[in-house]
Amino acid sequence: MITRRTLLLGTAGLAAGSVLSGCNRSPDLASFDVTLLEGAIPAEVIKQFRQKIEATVQFHPVAQPQQVFQYLQRWQQQPEKRVRGSRLMPWRREKVVPSAHNLVSVSDYWLKSAITQNLIAPLTLSDDILEPLPYGWQQFATRDGQGQIVASDSSSSVDLWAAPYKVQSLVIVYRQSQMQNLLSEGGSQPFQTWRDLLAPVWQGRIALPDHPNLVIGLLQKIQTGSFNTSFDSLVNSSSPTAQLVAQLNEQLAEPFASLNAQVKTYDADTALKALVNEDVQVVVAWSGDVVTALQRYRDLRAVIPEEGSLLSADMWVRPHDAPMSEAAQQWISFCWGEGAATQLSVSGRGLSPVFLAEDGLSDPSTLPSALAGAFEKAWLSPSALQNSEPLLPLPDAMQAAYVALWQQLRSKGAA
């Protein structure tokens, strides 16, 4: 599974739910509860929203993305209920199993499964609230009942299932001190393309995420220039999984063998620590995980090739049994407002999608002055951003084939 957790949690983000709960609010006011990853939102943004809204606001940080998904599953299986004491056991006090929180944060990878498992409900947002979000990101969050993105002119029934609020990218991280000994005498910069990962010097020295979609997407980027190379002849096929795997194997087995020879480990949780300890020399990781490590270890460098990167959005979704409250709408609107969006972007843990135009970065002259340097901090130049793309969801048959192919190829000689 895709894991995007922070290597070293700083104090700028959420540290504990009690710190950010609305403890100074009247208990008579409605409660607004949000579940999100630790450090996902700057504490100042939370503080400003709490001062703005007349509700008891509580933010519940968790350490791992899969925990959020597990909460969604639990809420769907166990709606709010009360367990009362009895005359025979009067010491048993009434216990309330909490109902679903109003909003939770998930990465776009989990969105398809959340929809198909009926764990979330569509969002109801007015055009005024949606206006700051570029149409491309609106379309990315608009899915059919199978969690698939459909063309705007399609007759299929679609809904807005999520509100993207932060975008991260895949980056290549290395140690500058080691790189100086490996660069050519001409002083060329390392990793000008993703194909540079295949250079002989990196054999057995790279850490990649342990996920089939990401690794196969990277293979496609190296081969074709896109993480989302179309396999229409396969996707539209009714072939069983075994046949799809055989067809994919013909196209990807040889490129995978070349990439796999470079890999020392497939690991997202400890790869950056391994880089610091010099157990590996190159890591491919999410930018939000990388930023704290770079602040702590001055020898680390990060780069995104000009040919573009893979983008991943963190999104607000509504649990299945949660009402679309006014507070939830206010929070989403607040996150897309210029002030909160700017603070989120300058924090280095992601870029607000409201500053991303359909073809990359919005006109710099229209951006807040405080954003100066924010995109450089995310290692995304305007040209690299223009060439970047999110990973599109796969139909169930193709996803099953990806997983089966991944297991098959790894068993032949994975690190």
Short mmCIF file of C-alpha atoms in Angstrom, two decimals, residues 1-5 108 137 167-174 191 193-194 197 206-222 226-228 259 267-268 271-272 282-291 301-313 348-351 375 377-381 384-385 387-391:
data_model
loop_
_atom_site.label_atom_id
_atom_site.label_comp_id
_atom_site.label_asym_id
_atom_site.label_seq_id
_atom_site.Cartn_x
_atom_site.Cartn_y
_atom_site.Cartn_z
CA MET A 1 0.00 0.00 0.00
CA ILE A 2 1.06 3.53 -0.53
CA THR A 3 2.51 4.91 2.70
CA ARG A 4 3.13 8.59 3.12
CA ARG A 5 4.03 9.32 6.70
CA ASP A 108 -6.39 9.87 -3.70
CA TRP A 137 -8.91 18.76 -9.85
CA VAL A 167 -0.83 18.02 -3.52
CA GLN A 168 2.48 16.18 -3.13
CA SER A 169 4.85 14.75 -5.70
CA LEU A 170 7.35 11.94 -6.06
CA VAL A 171 10.91 13.18 -5.66
CA ILE A 172 14.38 11.67 -5.97
CA VAL A 173 16.52 12.13 -2.84
CA TYR A 174 20.27 11.60 -2.54
CA PHE A 191 18.72 12.83 -12.30
CA THR A 193 15.34 12.34 -16.20
CA TRP A 194 13.75 9.38 -14.41
CA LEU A 197 17.81 5.83 -12.16
CA ILE A 206 18.13 2.57 -4.72
CA ALA A 207 15.06 2.40 -2.45
CA LEU A 208 11.64 2.50 -4.15
CA PRO A 209 8.12 2.51 -2.66
CA ASP A 210 6.76 -0.97 -2.03
CA HIS A 211 3.68 -0.61 -4.22
CA PRO A 212 2.84 -2.11 -7.64
CA ASN A 213 0.99 0.95 -8.98
CA LEU A 214 3.87 3.27 -8.22
CA VAL A 215 6.64 1.03 -9.51
CA ILE A 216 4.75 0.03 -12.66
CA GLY A 217 3.81 3.69 -13.13
CA LEU A 218 7.49 4.61 -12.86
CA LEU A 219 8.35 1.97 -15.46
CA GLN A 220 5.78 3.49 -17.79
CA LYS A 221 7.18 6.98 -17.18
CA ILE A 222 10.68 5.81 -18.10
CA SER A 226 3.72 9.15 -18.75
CA PHE A 227 2.88 7.44 -15.47
CA ASN A 228 -0.54 6.66 -16.97
CA LEU A 259 14.84 -1.36 -12.81
CA ASP A 267 10.27 0.29 1.38
CA ALA A 268 8.47 3.57 2.05
CA ALA A 271 13.85 4.44 3.18
CA LEU A 272 14.83 7.95 4.22
CA VAL A 282 19.06 7.09 -3.69
CA VAL A 283 15.44 7.15 -2.52
CA VAL A 284 12.23 7.80 -4.43
CA ALA A 285 9.67 9.14 -1.95
CA TRP A 286 6.77 11.55 -1.51
CA SER A 287 7.72 15.19 -1.10
CA GLY A 288 5.70 15.60 2.11
CA ASP A 289 7.79 12.91 3.78
CA VAL A 290 11.03 14.36 2.47
CA VAL A 291 10.74 17.97 3.63
CA ARG A 301 19.20 16.91 -1.72
CA ALA A 302 15.91 16.40 -3.57
CA VAL A 303 15.14 16.80 -7.25
CA ILE A 304 12.24 16.36 -9.67
CA PRO A 305 13.21 15.86 -13.33
CA GLU A 306 11.93 18.51 -15.73
CA GLU A 307 9.94 15.82 -17.53
CA GLY A 308 7.49 15.90 -14.62
CA SER A 309 6.54 13.84 -11.62
CA LEU A 310 3.67 11.88 -10.18
CA LEU A 311 1.22 13.95 -8.11
CA SER A 312 -0.85 12.71 -5.19
CA ALA A 313 -3.65 14.70 -3.56
CA GLY A 348 6.61 22.54 2.48
CA ARG A 349 4.39 19.52 3.10
CA GLY A 350 2.36 20.08 -0.04
CA LEU A 351 0.94 22.64 -2.44
CA PHE A 375 7.24 25.87 -5.39
CA LYS A 377 10.70 24.27 -1.78
CA ALA A 378 8.53 21.56 -3.32
CA TRP A 379 11.21 21.05 -6.05
CA LEU A 380 8.65 21.72 -8.77
CA SER A 381 9.69 24.12 -11.49
CA ALA A 384 8.16 20.13 -14.28
CA LEU A 385 4.76 20.96 -12.82
CA ASN A 387 4.51 17.83 -17.15
CA SER A 388 3.30 16.22 -13.91
CA GLU A 389 0.17 14.13 -13.50
CA PRO A 390 -1.86 12.27 -10.85
CA LEU A 391 -2.07 8.49 -10.96
#
